[in-house]
Structure formats: C-alpha cells, structure tokens
C-alpha cells in the first residue's frame, strides 16, 4: 500500500511466504522464491536454507545476480526455513531445532551466566524437512532431486553436518558455515568418523563445503579446518569436501561471501562453461 509520500513496501519479485505447522506442533515461516525462467527438463535445483529470517533475501538476490552474463549459474528455487518473528534470529527456536540434547555440564557457561535454551530437536527437525517440507515444496515447484542443497550457519552449520552424517542421501550439496563443532563437547566428531567408515560402502554422491571467517574465535577456525582435513583424509568414494577461510570476515559477516560461494557450488561447472 502506498503512503502519502509515494513510498511503498518492497518485496522480492517471485518470492512468497506461508506458515507451516509440523507434526510435532512446531511452526515455521516458509519463504520461497521461484526463478523467472523456463522450467528445466530435470526440474530446478533447490537450495534449502536455515535461519531464513536473517539471510533469505541475500540468498535470493545472489541467485538472481549470478544468473546474469555468459558464466551465469543455473536458476535455482530457494526455500527458506524461518520462524514467526521479524527479528533476524529466533534464538530459542534455533537452539532447539538445530541441536541434539545437551546437559548443562556438556556446555560451557554463557557469558551472561543465563541458562542455555532448550535443546534436542535436531532429529525431529530433519524429519520435518524430509517428510513434510520437501513433499510440500515438490507439489508446488518442479524440483531436480539430484541437485538439492542444505545451507546453514553457526548452529545451523552444525545441523548441516548432522544431516549429512545421519541421513547422507537427503541432499547432494551441503554448506556448513562456521559450524558449531564445539557443541556438546565435540559430539559431532565421532559422527564424522562413523560417516567416513560407512560411506566407503555407500552408493550415494554428495559434496560438502565448510566455510569460516578468519576473524572468528580461534577454536571455530581450527575446528572447521580439522573437520575438513578429517573428511578429506577419509577419501570416501563419491564424496567431495571443500574448505574456505574468508579473510577479514567474522562470525556474522562471513555469511554473505559464503552465500556467493554456495550458489556457485550448486553449479560447479559454471566458471568454465559460457552459456549462450
């Protein structure tokens, strides 16, 4: 609606949102963007991103911009999973959805000495994505199931690793930004080791990108690098892993360059494949 000064609210062309209630009763704000392009024969690649309240617009505009020019990326559907708030982050909700249960003595004291939010919803959240959200999206859009990405940052990055290690065939591309590998005393590390062993007998293919900012806390950079080295050394057939450390970027500022890399990661041949 236009006000008396001729100004109006801005909306991203092609984007829409709705509320979805999962079987557990948890509610999510789903944000979706459809490219203004002909549907490919195999369907559109799709990016499922966590913390959509914070960065859905950044992801969509990056896909739109990088879809221009002779080295453009393939157009992708973008699906954001957010919460019913106008704030960038819903701390309570994301702590629950993106984690396994952790007791107080398995976590460091918070700076303000306040109790940690409730935790432990990761398994239910992954099930919601796989069994409820994805079928709903595939009824609305034509999706290429061989080119699906899961993108998350911080605790969301931890959840991306959790999804890869626990249900590796769910996506083909995984982007874990600044993953909170410290969570629950490094709980995810044994998962990585089991994944490496089981993956040698698997018939799936997947690619993982781990990104972090050079100005993050030293343990964040160290843990991300060590996870990359551990998975690279495992030499899992059909599995590739990349690592990027972005200079002069901190824990939050790294999200924007990581999104740019993620969009190209989903179309790995675009840099050397001019398109007419």
Coordinates of C-alpha atoms in Angstrom, one line a residue:
X1 CA 0.0 0.0 0.0
X2 CA 1.4 3.4 -1.0
X3 CA 1.5 6.0 1.7
X4 CA 1.1 9.8 1.4
X5 CA 4.7 10.3 0.4
X6 CA 4.6 7.9 -2.5
X7 CA 6.5 5.2 -0.7
X8 CA 5.6 1.5 -0.7
X9 CA 6.8 -1.7 0.9
X10 CA 9.5 -3.5 -1.1
X11 CA 9.1 -7.2 -2.0
X12 CA 11.4 -9.5 -3.8
X13 CA 9.9 -10.4 -7.2
X14 CA 8.8 -14.0 -7.3
X15 CA 9.0 -14.5 -3.5
X16 CA 6.2 -15.7 -1.2
X17 CA 5.8 -17.0 2.3
X18 CA 3.5 -19.0 4.4
X19 CA 3.3 -20.7 7.8
X20 CA 3.7 -24.4 8.2
X21 CA 3.0 -26.5 11.3
X22 CA 4.8 -29.8 11.6
X23 CA 3.5 -33.0 13.1
X24 CA 5.3 -32.1 16.4
X25 CA 3.3 -28.9 16.6
X26 CA 6.3 -26.6 15.8
X27 CA 5.5 -23.7 13.5
X28 CA 7.8 -22.4 10.7
X29 CA 7.7 -19.5 8.4
X30 CA 8.5 -20.9 5.0
X31 CA 9.9 -18.5 2.4
X32 CA 10.1 -19.5 -1.2
X33 CA 11.4 -18.0 -4.4
X34 CA 10.8 -19.2 -7.9
X35 CA 13.1 -18.2 -10.8
X36 CA 11.6 -16.3 -13.7
X37 CA 12.9 -18.9 -16.1
X38 CA 11.7 -21.8 -18.1
X39 CA 11.5 -25.0 -16.1
X40 CA 14.5 -27.2 -17.0
X41 CA 13.7 -30.7 -18.2
X42 CA 15.0 -32.2 -15.0
X43 CA 13.5 -29.5 -12.8
X44 CA 15.1 -26.7 -10.9
X45 CA 17.9 -27.2 -8.5
X46 CA 16.8 -26.2 -5.0
X47 CA 18.5 -24.5 -2.0
X48 CA 17.0 -25.2 1.4
X49 CA 18.4 -22.6 3.8
X50 CA 18.2 -22.3 7.6
X51 CA 17.8 -19.1 9.6
X52 CA 15.8 -17.7 6.6
X53 CA 14.7 -14.6 8.6
X54 CA 18.3 -13.4 8.5
X55 CA 19.5 -14.2 5.0
X56 CA 16.7 -15.4 2.7
X57 CA 16.8 -12.1 0.8
X58 CA 20.6 -12.3 0.5
X59 CA 20.4 -15.8 -0.9
X60 CA 17.7 -14.9 -3.4
X61 CA 19.3 -11.8 -4.7
X62 CA 22.6 -13.6 -5.1
X63 CA 21.0 -16.3 -7.2
X64 CA 19.3 -13.6 -9.3
X65 CA 22.6 -11.6 -9.8
X66 CA 24.7 -14.7 -10.5
X67 CA 22.1 -15.8 -13.1
X68 CA 23.3 -13.0 -15.4
X69 CA 26.0 -13.0 -18.0
X70 CA 27.8 -15.7 -20.1
X71 CA 29.0 -17.5 -17.0
X72 CA 25.7 -17.4 -15.2
X73 CA 24.7 -20.1 -12.7
X74 CA 21.7 -22.3 -13.4
X75 CA 18.5 -20.8 -11.9
X76 CA 17.5 -22.4 -8.6
X77 CA 14.5 -22.4 -6.4
X78 CA 15.3 -21.0 -2.9
X79 CA 13.4 -22.3 0.1
X80 CA 14.0 -20.6 3.4
X81 CA 13.0 -22.2 6.7
X82 CA 12.4 -19.4 9.3
X83 CA 10.3 -18.6 12.3
X84 CA 7.3 -16.4 13.1
X85 CA 9.3 -13.3 14.0
X86 CA 10.5 -10.1 12.3
X87 CA 13.9 -10.4 14.0
X88 CA 16.8 -11.9 12.1
X89 CA 17.2 -14.8 14.5
X90 CA 14.9 -16.7 16.9
X91 CA 17.4 -17.8 19.5
X92 CA 15.1 -20.1 21.4
X93 CA 13.7 -21.9 18.4
X94 CA 17.0 -22.4 16.6
X95 CA 18.8 -23.7 19.7
X96 CA 16.1 -26.4 19.9
X97 CA 15.7 -27.3 16.2
X98 CA 19.4 -27.3 15.3
X99 CA 20.8 -29.4 18.2
X100 CA 20.8 -32.7 19.9
X101 CA 20.1 -32.6 23.6
X102 CA 22.9 -31.3 25.8
X103 CA 23.0 -31.3 29.6
X104 CA 24.3 -28.2 31.3
X105 CA 27.6 -29.9 32.2
X106 CA 28.2 -30.6 28.5
X107 CA 28.1 -26.9 27.5
X108 CA 30.3 -24.0 28.5
X109 CA 28.9 -21.3 30.7
X110 CA 27.2 -18.5 28.8
X111 CA 28.7 -15.0 29.0
X112 CA 25.8 -13.6 31.0
X113 CA 25.5 -16.8 33.1
X114 CA 22.0 -17.3 31.9
X115 CA 20.7 -20.9 31.3
X116 CA 21.0 -22.4 27.9
X117 CA 17.8 -22.6 25.8
X118 CA 16.0 -25.9 25.5
X119 CA 17.9 -28.3 23.1
X120 CA 17.4 -31.6 21.4
X121 CA 15.1 -31.1 18.4
X122 CA 17.5 -32.0 15.5
X123 CA 16.1 -35.4 14.7
X124 CA 12.5 -34.1 14.6
X125 CA 13.6 -31.1 12.6
X126 CA 15.4 -33.2 10.0
X127 CA 12.3 -35.5 9.8
X128 CA 10.1 -32.4 9.2
X129 CA 12.3 -31.3 6.3
X130 CA 12.4 -34.7 4.7
X131 CA 8.9 -36.0 5.3
X132 CA 6.8 -32.8 5.4
X133 CA 8.5 -29.8 3.9
X134 CA 10.1 -31.4 0.8
X135 CA 6.9 -33.1 -0.3
X136 CA 5.0 -29.9 0.1
X137 CA 7.6 -28.0 -2.0
X138 CA 7.7 -30.6 -4.7
X139 CA 3.9 -30.2 -5.1
X140 CA 4.4 -26.5 -5.7
X141 CA 7.6 -26.5 -7.8
X142 CA 9.3 -28.8 -10.3
X143 CA 12.4 -29.8 -8.4
X144 CA 15.5 -31.7 -9.6
X145 CA 16.0 -34.2 -6.8
X146 CA 19.6 -34.8 -7.9
X147 CA 20.6 -31.1 -7.1
X148 CA 19.4 -30.3 -3.6
X149 CA 21.4 -28.2 -1.2
X150 CA 21.1 -27.6 2.5
X151 CA 22.7 -24.4 3.8
X152 CA 23.2 -23.4 7.4
X153 CA 25.4 -21.2 9.5
X154 CA 26.7 -21.5 13.1
X155 CA 24.4 -23.9 14.9
X156 CA 22.7 -24.2 11.5
X157 CA 26.1 -25.2 10.2
X158 CA 26.3 -27.9 12.9
X159 CA 22.9 -29.1 11.8
X160 CA 24.1 -29.4 8.2
X161 CA 26.9 -31.7 9.3
X162 CA 24.4 -33.6 11.5
X163 CA 22.1 -34.1 8.4
X164 CA 25.0 -35.2 6.2
X165 CA 26.3 -37.7 8.8
X166 CA 22.9 -39.1 9.8
X167 CA 21.0 -39.0 6.5
X168 CA 23.5 -38.5 3.8
X169 CA 21.3 -39.2 0.9
X170 CA 18.8 -36.4 1.8
X171 CA 20.8 -33.7 -0.1
X172 CA 23.6 -33.8 -2.7
X173 CA 25.1 -30.5 -1.7
X174 CA 25.8 -29.4 1.9
X175 CA 27.1 -26.0 3.0
X176 CA 28.2 -25.7 6.7
X177 CA 29.1 -22.1 7.5
X178 CA 31.1 -21.6 10.8
X179 CA 29.7 -24.9 12.2
X180 CA 29.5 -25.0 16.0
X181 CA 31.6 -28.1 16.2
X182 CA 32.2 -27.3 19.9
X183 CA 28.6 -28.2 20.7
X184 CA 28.2 -30.8 23.4
X185 CA 32.0 -31.3 23.8
X186 CA 32.5 -32.1 20.1
X187 CA 29.6 -34.5 19.8
X188 CA 29.6 -34.3 16.0
X189 CA 33.2 -35.6 15.6
X190 CA 32.5 -39.3 16.3
X191 CA 29.6 -38.9 13.9
X192 CA 32.1 -37.8 11.2
X193 CA 34.2 -40.8 11.9
X194 CA 31.3 -43.2 11.6
X195 CA 30.2 -41.4 8.4
X196 CA 33.7 -41.9 7.0
X197 CA 33.6 -45.6 7.6
X198 CA 30.1 -46.2 6.4
X199 CA 30.5 -44.0 3.4
X200 CA 33.1 -46.3 1.9
X201 CA 30.4 -48.9 1.2
X202 CA 27.6 -46.4 0.2
X203 CA 26.3 -45.8 -3.4
X204 CA 25.3 -42.1 -2.9
X205 CA 27.2 -39.0 -4.1
X206 CA 27.5 -35.8 -2.1
X207 CA 29.6 -32.6 -1.8
X208 CA 30.3 -30.6 1.3
X209 CA 31.6 -27.0 1.6
X210 CA 32.8 -25.8 5.0
X211 CA 33.3 -22.1 5.4
X212 CA 34.6 -19.9 8.2
X213 CA 35.8 -16.3 8.7
X214 CA 39.5 -15.7 9.6
X215 CA 38.4 -13.2 12.4
X216 CA 36.2 -15.8 14.2
X217 CA 37.3 -17.2 17.5
X218 CA 40.4 -19.4 17.0
X219 CA 38.6 -22.6 18.0
X220 CA 36.0 -22.0 15.3
X221 CA 38.6 -21.7 12.6
X222 CA 40.6 -24.7 14.0
X223 CA 37.6 -27.0 14.4
X224 CA 36.3 -26.2 10.9
X225 CA 39.7 -26.8 9.3
X226 CA 40.2 -30.1 11.3
X227 CA 36.8 -31.3 10.2
X228 CA 37.7 -30.6 6.6
X229 CA 41.0 -32.4 6.9
X230 CA 39.4 -35.4 8.7
X231 CA 36.8 -35.9 5.9
X232 CA 39.3 -35.2 3.1
X233 CA 41.7 -37.9 4.5
X234 CA 38.9 -40.4 4.7
X235 CA 38.9 -40.5 0.9
X236 CA 35.2 -41.5 0.7
X237 CA 34.1 -42.6 -2.8
X238 CA 31.5 -40.3 -4.4
X239 CA 32.1 -37.6 -1.7
X240 CA 34.0 -34.4 -2.1
X241 CA 34.7 -31.7 0.5
X242 CA 35.9 -28.2 0.2
X243 CA 37.1 -25.6 2.8
X244 CA 37.2 -21.8 2.5
X245 CA 38.5 -19.4 5.1
X246 CA 37.4 -15.9 4.3
X247 CA 40.0 -13.3 5.2
X248 CA 38.9 -10.3 7.4
X249 CA 35.4 -11.8 8.0
X250 CA 33.9 -12.5 11.4
X251 CA 31.2 -14.9 12.5
X252 CA 28.3 -12.9 11.1
X253 CA 30.0 -11.1 8.2
X254 CA 31.1 -14.4 6.7
X255 CA 27.6 -15.3 5.7
X256 CA 27.4 -13.0 2.7
X257 CA 30.6 -14.3 0.9
X258 CA 29.7 -17.8 1.8
X259 CA 26.3 -17.5 0.2
X260 CA 28.0 -16.3 -3.0
X261 CA 30.3 -19.4 -2.9
X262 CA 27.3 -21.7 -2.1
X263 CA 25.3 -20.6 -5.2
X264 CA 28.3 -21.4 -7.4
X265 CA 28.9 -24.6 -5.5
X266 CA 25.5 -25.9 -6.6
X267 CA 26.5 -25.3 -10.3
X268 CA 30.2 -26.4 -10.2
X269 CA 30.8 -26.1 -13.9
X270 CA 29.6 -22.5 -14.3
X271 CA 33.1 -20.9 -14.1
X272 CA 34.3 -22.6 -17.2
X273 CA 31.1 -23.1 -19.2
X274 CA 29.9 -20.0 -21.0
X275 CA 26.2 -20.1 -21.7
X276 CA 24.6 -18.6 -24.8

